[in-house]
Amino acid sequence: MPDLYPSRCDEVPRVIERSDPVVYSSLTSSAPLTAGQIHQYSQDGYVVLRGLFSPSAIKGLRAEAVKLLDNPASLDKETLVTESGSGRVRSIFMVHRQSAAMARLAGNEWLTSIARFLLADDVYVHQSRLNYKPGFVGKEFYWHSDFETWHVEDGMPRMRALSMSILLEPNTPFNGPLMIIPGSHRSFITCVGRTPENHYLTSLKKQEYGTPDQDSIAQLAAQNGIAALTGNAGDVIIFDCNAMHGSNSNITPFPRANAFIVYNAISNRLQSPFGAQTPRPEFIATRELVYAVN
Amino acid sequence: MPDLYPSRCDEVPRVIERSDPVVYSSLTSSAPLTAGQIHQYSQDGYVVLRGLFSPSAIKGLRAEAVKLLDNPASLDKETLVTESGSGRVRSIFMVHRQSAAMARLAGNEWLTSIARFLLADDVYVHQSRLNYKPGFVGKEFYWHSDFETWHVEDGMPRMRALSMSILLEPNTPFNGPLMIIPGSHRSFITCVGRTPENHYLTSLKKQEYGTPDQDSIAQLAAQNGIAALTGNAGDVIIFDCNAMHGSNSNITPFPRANAFIVYNAISNRLQSPFGAQTPRPEFIATRELVYAVN
């Protein structure tokens, strides 16, 4: 299979025009998003759906999240990622296979119908996680395109995947909200350097390879600005797999907790990695256990 | 002299009611601030003056800042503070004694007349610095009250000092703006633990002693919320010496640069430190070279 998006193989970064659609379906009267929402997703690479989950649904999910965070012993140890400074749990991966409530969330009909519409295919969960940026000590996530990693390290062939972040706590301007460079999903910024073996063991805490260069980010941000995707518990942020995003640290007392589900098109199943020797393990990138949801 | 604000001497934190005024003068027709501005400063512990400096004045100050940052060899080495990760210059202290332009800024009639009004006394520069939170790698400053440190480590007797931050670049919601807990200046949160010798050598990069406990911060923030003091180049943020403040990291390409001047009332000159063996050096806390400005 030809590599449309080669990365981590040159000494200097390049900008490759995206050759895949962003919205794969056409608008019909039965579309699960409005024309305005589809337009924004297409143009900016993200859309925020307000109040998709009721306060009582969020209460249940939050209770489940607390239960999981408070009982790390009940979870597969390798799916836990801790903050490098404080040792606090920062993410639980493959959460939809470790919690019935999170499995139901991943299979939620609203979410999956939106994913199937935008990707015009049956979808499966490529990755799921509970992201918990604790108060006081939550550290930043540097700028990155998820697709760059999924392509190079996991073997995802094309840009036909998206992420949904279900807000379990208010994401305010103060507690390190998700920042996206609008329109950045239309260009693929190649990263320089090679991928070390077992990169995932350190990259989930602090990524050093597969990060874009400062000049490219500065240029993208100068052209398009930066959007902070703030919202209330129950809102859902949907963003394209190639949107350039990151977040600042969180010194406030208010944790930033989100459930995070990545849907990939069945037709876009993982191949051999495009730039790594060994594929990353199943808990980070579904390879074997592909089941279409809904 | 009795210690009204003992800190770093107990095992548990305490909240001590402020026994000093916030605004020391009464409103007169010749006051350099409006009644609304004075009210906000009194209630919230800060006020932002919009467009106090013209674009051309800021252009000159920014050029001076770049000149200083680019020529660290020309500066007193101990006044330079670098980022712990990247080694980039984060602050230049005592900048008003190392640059004629910054000396003029510290003596600026607008700034000093406001300081003299709020403190109802002649004032001198207790500390000055150029703060430069670089793009991409700028780290957070954890919550703190300046007065706590100035009292314990420098021997500032009373809360009769204030800080002015002159914005040299836009301080946006995205690049780690100053965050303050409104009204926090009315309570003194004691810190636990003792101050190590020569604490300033590490505390300017990352403070571990003299930081308030998480419960006190959580309580203050739950009561009063958090305000992010964003603004344009040329705006001036004035805040009380005991306002609880901090800032998140900055992964954006946009640096956050401010000139920072602390004015103290002449009557509030430094004594022996209230909780440290040796006073901190002159470049951090003016002790000998006290000259009233304007």
Coordinates of C-alpha atoms in Angstrom, one line a residue:
Chain A
M1 CA 0.0 0.0 0.0
P2 CA 1.5 3.4 -1.0
D3 CA 2.1 5.7 2.0
L4 CA 0.2 8.9 1.3
Y5 CA 1.4 10.5 4.5
P6 CA 5.0 9.6 5.1
S7 CA 6.3 11.0 8.4
R8 CA 9.4 10.7 10.6
C9 CA 11.6 9.8 7.6
D10 CA 13.1 13.2 6.7
E11 CA 15.4 15.7 8.3
V12 CA 13.1 18.6 7.6
P13 CA 9.4 18.8 8.0
R14 CA 7.0 19.0 5.0
V15 CA 3.4 20.0 4.6
I16 CA 1.4 17.4 2.6
E17 CA -2.0 18.4 1.3
R18 CA -4.8 16.1 2.7
S19 CA -6.0 13.8 0.0
D20 CA -8.9 12.4 2.0
P21 CA -12.4 13.9 2.5
V22 CA -13.3 15.3 5.9
V23 CA -17.0 14.7 5.8
Y24 CA -17.6 11.5 3.8
S25 CA -21.4 11.6 3.6
S26 CA -23.6 14.2 1.8
L27 CA -26.2 16.1 3.8
T28 CA -29.6 14.4 3.8
S29 CA -32.7 15.1 5.7
S30 CA -31.9 12.2 8.0
A31 CA -28.4 13.4 8.9
P32 CA -27.7 13.3 12.6
L33 CA -26.0 16.8 12.5
T34 CA -27.3 20.1 11.2
A35 CA -26.0 21.7 8.0
G36 CA -24.2 24.3 10.2
Q37 CA -22.6 21.7 12.4
I38 CA -21.4 19.7 9.3
H39 CA -20.1 22.9 7.7
Q40 CA -18.1 23.8 10.9
Y41 CA -16.7 20.3 11.2
S42 CA -15.6 20.4 7.6
Q43 CA -14.1 23.9 7.7
D44 CA -12.6 23.9 11.2
G45 CA -12.0 20.2 11.8
Y46 CA -14.2 20.2 15.0
V47 CA -17.7 20.8 16.3
V48 CA -19.0 21.0 19.8
L49 CA -22.5 19.5 20.5
R50 CA -24.0 21.2 23.5
G51 CA -25.8 19.3 26.2
L52 CA -25.8 16.0 24.3
F53 CA -25.9 14.1 27.6
S54 CA -28.3 14.9 30.4
P55 CA -27.0 15.9 33.9
S56 CA -28.2 12.5 35.2
A57 CA -26.3 10.6 32.5
I58 CA -23.2 12.6 33.2
K59 CA -23.6 12.0 36.9
G60 CA -23.6 8.2 36.2
L61 CA -20.5 8.5 34.0
R62 CA -18.7 10.6 36.5
A63 CA -19.4 8.1 39.3
E64 CA -18.1 5.4 37.0
A65 CA -14.9 7.4 36.3
V66 CA -14.3 8.0 40.0
K67 CA -14.8 4.3 40.7
L68 CA -12.3 3.4 38.0
L69 CA -9.7 6.0 39.1
D70 CA -10.0 5.0 42.7
N71 CA -9.6 1.3 42.0
P72 CA -6.6 1.0 39.7
A73 CA -5.9 -2.5 41.0
S74 CA -9.1 -3.7 39.3
L75 CA -7.8 -2.5 35.9
D76 CA -5.3 -3.9 33.5
K77 CA -2.1 -2.3 34.7
E78 CA -0.7 -1.5 31.3
T79 CA -3.8 0.6 30.5
L80 CA -3.0 3.1 33.3
V81 CA -0.9 6.2 32.4
T82 CA 0.3 8.3 35.3
E83 CA 1.5 11.9 35.5
S84 CA 5.3 12.0 35.3
G85 CA 5.6 14.4 38.3
S86 CA 2.9 13.4 40.7
G87 CA 2.2 9.8 39.8
R88 CA -1.5 10.6 39.6
V89 CA -3.5 8.6 37.0
R90 CA -3.8 10.7 33.9
S91 CA -5.5 8.3 31.5
I92 CA -7.1 4.8 31.5
F93 CA -6.9 3.3 28.1
M94 CA -9.3 0.7 26.6
V95 CA -11.8 1.8 29.1
H96 CA -14.7 0.5 27.0
R97 CA -13.5 -3.1 27.6
Q98 CA -13.0 -2.6 31.3
S99 CA -16.2 -1.0 32.2
A100 CA -19.8 -1.9 31.2
A101 CA -20.9 1.8 31.5
M102 CA -18.1 2.9 29.2
A103 CA -18.9 0.1 26.8
R104 CA -22.4 1.4 26.6
L105 CA -21.1 5.0 26.1
A106 CA -18.9 3.8 23.2
G107 CA -21.9 2.1 21.7
N108 CA -24.3 5.1 22.3
E109 CA -26.6 5.5 19.3
W110 CA -26.2 9.2 19.0
L111 CA -22.4 9.0 19.0
T112 CA -22.1 6.1 16.6
S113 CA -24.7 7.5 14.2
I114 CA -22.8 10.7 14.0
A115 CA -19.5 8.8 13.5
R116 CA -21.1 6.6 10.8
F117 CA -22.5 9.7 9.1
L118 CA -19.2 11.6 9.0
L119 CA -17.2 8.6 8.0
A120 CA -19.9 7.1 5.7
D121 CA -19.0 3.6 6.9
D122 CA -19.6 1.2 9.7
V123 CA -17.3 2.2 12.6
Y124 CA -15.4 0.5 15.4
V125 CA -13.6 1.8 18.5
H126 CA -10.0 2.3 17.5
Q127 CA -9.1 3.6 21.0
S128 CA -11.0 4.6 24.1
R129 CA -9.8 6.3 27.3
L130 CA -10.7 8.2 30.3
N131 CA -8.7 11.3 30.4
Y132 CA -8.3 12.9 33.8
K133 CA -6.3 16.1 34.1
P134 CA -6.2 16.5 37.8
G135 CA -6.4 19.9 39.5
F136 CA -3.2 21.6 40.7
V137 CA -0.8 19.3 39.0
G138 CA -2.3 18.5 35.6
K139 CA 0.4 18.9 32.9
E140 CA 0.1 20.1 29.3
F141 CA -0.2 17.9 26.2
Y142 CA 1.9 19.4 23.5
W143 CA 0.6 20.0 20.0
H144 CA 0.0 16.9 17.8
S145 CA -2.1 15.4 15.1
D146 CA -3.5 12.0 16.4
F147 CA -3.4 10.7 12.8
E148 CA 0.3 11.2 12.6
T149 CA 0.9 8.7 15.4
W150 CA -1.9 6.4 14.4
H151 CA -0.5 6.3 10.9
V152 CA 3.2 5.9 11.7
E153 CA 3.0 3.8 14.8
D154 CA -0.3 1.9 14.3
G155 CA -0.7 1.6 10.5
M156 CA -4.0 3.5 10.1
P157 CA -3.9 4.0 6.3
R158 CA -6.2 7.1 5.7
M159 CA -7.7 10.0 7.4
R160 CA -11.1 8.4 8.0
A161 CA -11.4 8.5 11.8
L162 CA -12.5 10.9 14.4
S163 CA -12.4 11.5 18.1
M164 CA -15.3 12.3 20.5
S165 CA -14.6 13.8 23.9
I166 CA -17.5 13.6 26.3
L167 CA -17.1 16.2 28.9
L168 CA -17.5 14.9 32.4
E169 CA -16.6 18.1 34.1
P170 CA -16.7 21.7 33.0
N171 CA -13.8 22.5 30.6
T172 CA -13.2 26.1 31.3
P173 CA -10.6 28.6 30.0
F174 CA -8.7 28.0 33.2
N175 CA -8.3 24.3 33.6
G176 CA -6.3 23.4 30.5
P177 CA -9.1 23.0 27.9
L178 CA -8.5 21.3 24.5
M179 CA -7.0 23.8 22.1
I180 CA -7.3 23.3 18.3
I181 CA -5.9 25.2 15.4
P182 CA -9.0 25.5 13.2
G183 CA -8.4 24.3 9.6
S184 CA -5.2 22.5 10.5
H185 CA -6.8 19.1 9.6
R186 CA -6.5 20.0 5.9
S187 CA -2.7 19.7 6.0
F188 CA -0.5 16.9 7.2
I189 CA 2.7 18.2 8.9
T190 CA 5.4 15.5 8.7
C191 CA 7.5 15.1 11.8
V192 CA 11.3 14.7 11.7
G193 CA 13.3 11.9 13.3
R194 CA 12.7 8.2 13.7
T195 CA 10.4 6.4 16.2
P196 CA 12.2 4.6 19.0
E197 CA 11.3 1.0 19.9
N198 CA 8.4 0.8 22.4
H199 CA 7.9 4.5 22.1
Y200 CA 4.4 4.3 23.7
L201 CA 5.9 3.5 27.1
T202 CA 7.1 7.1 27.4
S203 CA 5.1 8.9 24.7
L204 CA 1.8 8.7 26.6
K205 CA 3.3 10.7 29.4
K206 CA 5.4 13.1 27.4
Q207 CA 5.8 12.9 23.7
E208 CA 9.1 13.8 22.1
Y209 CA 9.0 12.0 18.8
G210 CA 6.1 12.5 16.4
T211 CA 5.7 16.1 17.5
P212 CA 5.5 18.7 14.9
D213 CA 8.2 21.4 14.6
Q214 CA 7.7 24.8 16.1
D215 CA 7.9 26.7 12.8
S216 CA 5.0 24.7 11.3
I217 CA 2.9 25.2 14.4
A218 CA 3.7 28.9 14.5
Q219 CA 2.7 29.3 10.8
L220 CA -0.5 27.3 11.3
A221 CA -1.5 29.4 14.3
A222 CA -0.6 32.7 12.7
Q223 CA -2.8 31.8 9.7
N224 CA -5.8 30.3 11.6
G225 CA -5.6 31.3 15.2
I226 CA -6.3 29.0 18.1
A227 CA -9.6 27.9 19.5
A228 CA -10.1 26.7 23.1
L229 CA -13.0 24.2 23.1
T230 CA -14.6 25.0 26.4
G231 CA -17.9 23.5 27.5
N232 CA -20.0 22.1 30.2
A233 CA -20.4 18.6 31.4
G234 CA -22.6 16.8 28.9
D235 CA -21.2 18.6 25.9
V236 CA -19.4 16.5 23.3
I237 CA -16.4 17.7 21.3
I238 CA -16.0 15.9 17.9
F239 CA -12.7 16.5 16.1
D240 CA -11.1 15.1 13.0
C241 CA -8.2 12.7 13.4
N242 CA -5.7 15.1 11.8
A243 CA -6.7 18.3 13.7
M244 CA -3.6 19.8 15.3
H245 CA -4.4 20.1 19.0
G246 CA -3.0 20.2 22.5
S247 CA -3.7 21.7 25.9
N248 CA -2.0 23.7 28.6
S249 CA -1.5 22.7 32.2
N250 CA -4.0 22.9 35.0
I251 CA -3.1 24.6 38.2
T252 CA -6.7 25.3 39.2
P253 CA -8.4 23.1 41.8
F254 CA -10.9 21.9 39.1
P255 CA -10.0 18.6 37.4
R256 CA -10.7 18.3 33.7
A257 CA -12.2 14.9 33.1
N258 CA -13.3 13.6 29.7
A259 CA -14.3 10.2 28.3
F260 CA -12.6 9.9 25.0
I261 CA -13.6 7.6 22.1
V262 CA -12.0 7.3 18.7
Y263 CA -14.1 5.8 15.9
N264 CA -12.4 4.5 12.8
A265 CA -14.1 3.4 9.6
I266 CA -14.2 -0.3 9.2
S267 CA -12.7 0.1 5.7
N268 CA -9.8 2.0 7.3
R269 CA -8.7 -0.9 9.5
L270 CA -5.1 -0.9 10.7
Q271 CA -2.3 -2.3 8.4
S272 CA 1.3 -2.7 9.3
P273 CA 2.7 0.5 10.9
F274 CA 4.0 2.9 8.2
G275 CA 7.0 4.0 10.3
A276 CA 7.6 1.6 13.2
Q277 CA 8.9 -1.9 13.5
T278 CA 6.4 -3.3 16.0
P279 CA 2.7 -2.2 16.2
R280 CA 1.6 -0.7 19.5
P281 CA -0.4 -3.0 21.8
E282 CA -4.1 -3.6 21.4
F283 CA -5.1 -1.4 24.3
I284 CA -3.8 1.7 22.5
A285 CA -4.8 0.7 19.0
T286 CA -7.5 -1.9 18.2
R287 CA -6.1 -4.3 15.7
E288 CA -7.5 -7.7 16.4
L289 CA -10.7 -7.1 18.4
V290 CA -12.5 -5.1 15.7
Y291 CA -16.2 -5.1 16.3
A292 CA -18.5 -2.6 14.6
V293 CA -20.4 -0.7 17.1
N294 CA -24.2 -0.3 16.5
Chain B
M1 CA 8.1 44.0 65.8
P2 CA 5.2 41.6 66.3
D3 CA 4.6 39.3 63.4
L4 CA 1.0 39.9 62.2
Y5 CA 1.3 37.3 59.5
P6 CA 3.3 34.3 60.7
S7 CA 3.8 31.6 58.1
R8 CA 5.9 28.5 57.6
C9 CA 6.0 27.8 61.3
D10 CA 3.1 25.3 61.8
E11 CA 2.2 21.9 60.6
V12 CA -1.2 22.9 59.4
P13 CA -2.3 25.9 57.4
R14 CA -4.3 28.7 58.9
V15 CA -6.3 31.6 57.5
I16 CA -5.4 35.0 59.1
E17 CA -7.8 37.9 58.5
R18 CA -6.0 40.8 56.8
S19 CA -5.5 43.6 59.2
D20 CA -4.1 46.1 56.7
P21 CA -6.1 48.4 54.4
V22 CA -6.1 47.6 50.6
V23 CA -6.7 51.1 49.4
Y24 CA -4.9 53.5 51.8
S25 CA -6.1 56.8 50.3
S26 CA -9.6 58.2 50.2
L27 CA -11.2 59.1 46.8
T28 CA -10.6 62.7 45.9
S29 CA -11.3 64.6 42.7
S30 CA -7.5 64.4 41.9
A31 CA -7.2 60.6 42.3
P32 CA -5.4 59.0 39.4
L33 CA -8.0 56.2 39.3
T34 CA -11.8 56.3 38.8
A35 CA -14.1 55.4 41.7
G36 CA -15.0 52.2 39.8
Q37 CA -11.4 51.2 39.4
I38 CA -10.7 51.9 43.0
H39 CA -13.7 49.9 44.0
Q40 CA -12.7 46.9 41.9
Y41 CA -9.1 47.0 43.2
S42 CA -10.5 47.1 46.8
Q43 CA -13.0 44.3 46.3
D44 CA -11.2 42.0 43.9
G45 CA -7.5 42.8 44.7
Y46 CA -6.7 43.8 41.1
V47 CA -7.7 46.2 38.3
V48 CA -6.7 46.3 34.6
L49 CA -6.0 49.7 33.1
R50 CA -6.6 49.4 29.3
G51 CA -4.3 51.1 26.8
L52 CA -2.2 53.0 29.4
F53 CA 0.8 52.8 27.1
S54 CA 0.7 53.7 23.4
P55 CA 1.6 51.3 20.7
S56 CA 4.8 53.3 20.1
A57 CA 5.8 53.2 23.7
I58 CA 5.2 49.5 23.8
K59 CA 7.2 49.0 20.7
G60 CA 10.2 50.7 22.4
L61 CA 9.8 48.6 25.5
R62 CA 9.5 45.4 23.5
A63 CA 12.6 46.2 21.6
E64 CA 14.4 46.9 24.8
A65 CA 13.2 43.5 26.2
V66 CA 14.4 41.7 23.1
K67 CA 17.8 43.4 23.4
L68 CA 18.1 42.4 27.0
L69 CA 17.0 38.8 26.4
D70 CA 19.3 38.4 23.5
N71 CA 22.4 39.7 25.3
P72 CA 22.4 37.9 28.7
A73 CA 26.2 38.4 28.8
S74 CA 25.6 42.1 29.3
L75 CA 23.5 41.5 32.5
D76 CA 24.4 40.6 36.0
K77 CA 24.3 36.8 35.8
E78 CA 22.5 36.2 39.1
T79 CA 19.6 38.3 37.9
L80 CA 18.8 35.8 35.1
V81 CA 16.3 33.0 35.8
T82 CA 16.0 30.2 33.2
E83 CA 13.3 27.7 32.5
S84 CA 14.1 24.4 34.2
G85 CA 13.5 22.3 31.1
S86 CA 14.6 24.3 28.2
G87 CA 17.2 26.6 29.7
R88 CA 15.4 29.6 28.1
V89 CA 15.5 32.9 30.0
R90 CA 12.3 33.2 32.0
S91 CA 12.9 36.3 34.0
I92 CA 15.5 39.1 34.3
F93 CA 15.4 40.6 37.8
M94 CA 16.4 44.1 38.9
V95 CA 15.8 45.2 35.3
H96 CA 15.2 48.8 36.3
R97 CA 18.9 49.0 37.4
Q98 CA 20.2 47.3 34.3
S99 CA 18.4 49.2 31.6
A100 CA 17.7 53.0 31.3
A101 CA 14.4 52.3 29.5
M102 CA 13.2 50.1 32.3
A103 CA 14.4 52.6 34.9
R104 CA 12.2 55.3 33.1
L105 CA 9.3 52.8 33.1
A106 CA 9.7 52.2 36.8
G107 CA 9.7 56.0 37.4
N108 CA 6.8 56.6 35.0
E109 CA 4.6 59.3 36.5
W110 CA 1.3 57.5 35.7
L111 CA 2.4 54.3 37.4
T112 CA 4.0 55.9 40.4
S113 CA 1.2 58.3 41.0
I114 CA -1.2 55.4 41.1
A115 CA 1.1 53.5 43.4
R116 CA 1.4 56.5 45.7
F117 CA -2.3 57.0 45.7
L118 CA -3.2 53.4 46.5
L119 CA -0.5 53.1 49.2
A120 CA -0.9 56.7 50.5
D121 CA 2.9 57.1 50.9
D122 CA 6.0 57.7 48.9
V123 CA 7.0 54.5 47.1
Y124 CA 10.1 52.8 46.0
V125 CA 10.8 49.8 43.7
H126 CA 10.9 46.7 45.9
Q127 CA 11.5 44.4 42.9
S128 CA 11.5 44.7 39.1
R129 CA 11.7 42.1 36.4
L130 CA 11.1 41.3 32.9
N131 CA 8.9 38.2 32.7
Y132 CA 9.1 36.2 29.5
K133 CA 7.0 33.1 29.2
P134 CA 8.3 31.8 25.9
G135 CA 6.0 30.1 23.4
F136 CA 5.8 26.3 23.2
V137 CA 7.8 25.6 26.4
G138 CA 6.6 28.2 28.9
K139 CA 5.9 26.5 32.2
E140 CA 3.3 27.3 34.8
F141 CA 3.7 29.4 38.0
Y142 CA 1.9 27.7 40.8
W143 CA -0.5 29.6 43.1
H144 CA 1.1 32.0 45.6
S145 CA 0.7 35.2 47.5
D146 CA 3.7 37.4 46.8
F147 CA 3.4 38.9 50.2
E148 CA 3.9 35.6 51.9
T149 CA 7.3 35.3 50.4
W150 CA 8.2 39.0 50.8
H151 CA 7.2 38.8 54.5
V152 CA 8.8 35.5 55.4
E153 CA 11.9 35.6 53.3
D154 CA 12.5 39.4 52.8
G155 CA 11.0 41.0 56.0
M156 CA 8.3 43.1 54.5
P157 CA 6.2 44.0 57.6
R158 CA 2.8 44.9 56.3
M159 CA 0.5 44.5 53.3
R160 CA 1.3 47.9 51.8
A161 CA 2.8 47.0 48.4
L162 CA 1.5 46.3 45.0
S163 CA 2.6 44.9 41.6
M164 CA 2.2 46.4 38.2
S165 CA 2.5 44.2 35.2
I166 CA 2.9 46.1 31.9
L167 CA 1.8 43.9 29.1
L168 CA 4.4 43.8 26.2
E169 CA 2.6 41.2 24.2
P170 CA -1.1 40.2 24.1
N171 CA -1.9 38.1 27.1
T172 CA -4.7 35.8 25.7
P173 CA -6.7 33.0 27.2
F174 CA -4.3 30.6 25.4
N175 CA -0.8 31.7 26.4
G176 CA -0.9 31.2 30.1
P177 CA -2.4 34.5 31.3
L178 CA -2.2 35.7 35.0
M179 CA -5.0 34.1 37.0
I180 CA -6.1 35.6 40.2
I181 CA -8.7 34.5 42.8
P182 CA -10.8 37.6 43.3
G183 CA -11.0 38.7 46.9
S184 CA -8.2 36.4 48.0
H185 CA -6.1 39.4 49.1
R186 CA -8.4 39.8 52.1
S187 CA -7.1 36.6 53.8
F188 CA -3.6 35.5 54.5
I189 CA -3.1 31.7 54.0
T190 CA -0.2 30.5 56.0
C191 CA 2.1 28.0 54.5
V192 CA 3.4 24.9 56.2
G193 CA 7.0 23.8 56.5
R194 CA 10.3 25.8 57.0
T195 CA 12.3 27.8 54.5
P196 CA 15.5 26.1 53.4
E197 CA 18.7 28.1 53.2
N198 CA 19.2 30.0 49.9
H199 CA 15.7 29.0 48.9
Y200 CA 15.7 31.6 46.1
L201 CA 18.2 29.7 44.1
T202 CA 15.6 27.1 43.3
S203 CA 12.3 28.8 44.2
L204 CA 12.4 31.3 41.3
K205 CA 12.3 28.3 38.9
K206 CA 9.9 26.2 40.8
Q207 CA 8.6 27.0 44.2
E208 CA 8.0 24.2 46.7
Y209 CA 8.1 26.0 50.0
G210 CA 5.9 29.0 50.6
T211 CA 3.2 27.5 48.5
P212 CA -0.3 27.4 49.9
D213 CA -2.0 24.0 50.5
Q214 CA -4.5 22.6 48.0
D215 CA -7.4 22.6 50.4
S216 CA -7.1 26.4 51.0
I217 CA -6.8 27.1 47.3
A218 CA -9.8 24.9 46.5
Q219 CA -11.9 26.7 49.1
L220 CA -10.9 30.1 47.9
A221 CA -11.6 29.2 44.3
A222 CA -14.9 27.6 45.2
Q223 CA -16.0 30.8 47.0
N224 CA -14.7 33.4 44.6
G225 CA -14.0 31.7 41.3
I226 CA -11.0 32.5 39.2
A227 CA -10.3 35.4 36.9
A228 CA -7.9 35.3 33.9
L229 CA -6.4 38.8 33.4
T230 CA -6.1 38.9 29.7
G231 CA -5.3 42.1 27.8
N232 CA -3.5 43.7 25.0
A233 CA 0.0 45.1 24.8
G234 CA -0.1 48.5 26.6
D235 CA -2.6 47.4 29.2
V236 CA -1.4 47.5 32.8
I237 CA -2.5 44.9 35.5
I238 CA -2.3 46.2 39.0
F239 CA -2.7 43.8 41.8
D240 CA -2.4 43.7 45.6
C241 CA 0.7 42.1 47.2
N242 CA -1.5 39.4 48.9
A243 CA -3.7 38.5 45.9
M244 CA -3.5 34.7 45.3
H245 CA -2.3 34.2 41.7
G246 CA -0.6 31.9 39.3
S247 CA -0.6 30.9 35.7
N248 CA -0.8 27.9 33.5
S249 CA 1.8 26.8 30.9
N250 CA 2.0 28.1 27.4
I251 CA 2.2 25.7 24.5
T252 CA 1.1 28.3 22.0
P253 CA 3.7 29.9 19.7
F254 CA 2.9 33.2 21.2
P255 CA 5.2 34.4 24.0
R256 CA 3.8 36.1 27.0
A257 CA 6.0 39.0 27.9
N258 CA 5.5 41.5 30.7
A259 CA 7.5 44.1 32.5
F260 CA 6.9 43.8 36.2
I261 CA 7.4 46.4 38.8
V262 CA 6.6 46.1 42.5
Y263 CA 6.1 49.3 44.5
N264 CA 6.4 49.3 48.3
A265 CA 5.5 52.1 50.6
I266 CA 8.6 53.8 52.1
S267 CA 7.1 53.3 55.5
N268 CA 6.9 49.6 54.8
R269 CA 10.7 49.1 54.2
L270 CA 12.1 45.7 54.8
Q271 CA 13.1 44.5 58.3
S272 CA 14.8 41.3 59.2
P273 CA 13.0 38.4 57.5
F274 CA 10.2 37.0 59.6
G275 CA 10.9 33.4 58.8
A276 CA 14.4 33.0 57.2
Q277 CA 17.9 33.2 58.6
T278 CA 19.4 35.2 55.8
P279 CA 17.6 37.9 53.8
R280 CA 17.5 37.3 50.0
P281 CA 19.9 39.3 47.9
E282 CA 19.3 42.9 46.8
F283 CA 18.4 42.0 43.2
I284 CA 15.2 40.2 44.4
A285 CA 14.3 42.4 47.3
T286 CA 15.5 46.0 47.6
R287 CA 16.9 46.5 51.1
E288 CA 19.8 49.0 50.9
L289 CA 19.2 50.9 47.7
V290 CA 15.9 52.4 48.6
Y291 CA 15.2 55.5 46.5
A292 CA 11.7 56.9 46.3
V293 CA 10.5 57.1 42.7
N294 CA 9.0 60.4 41.5

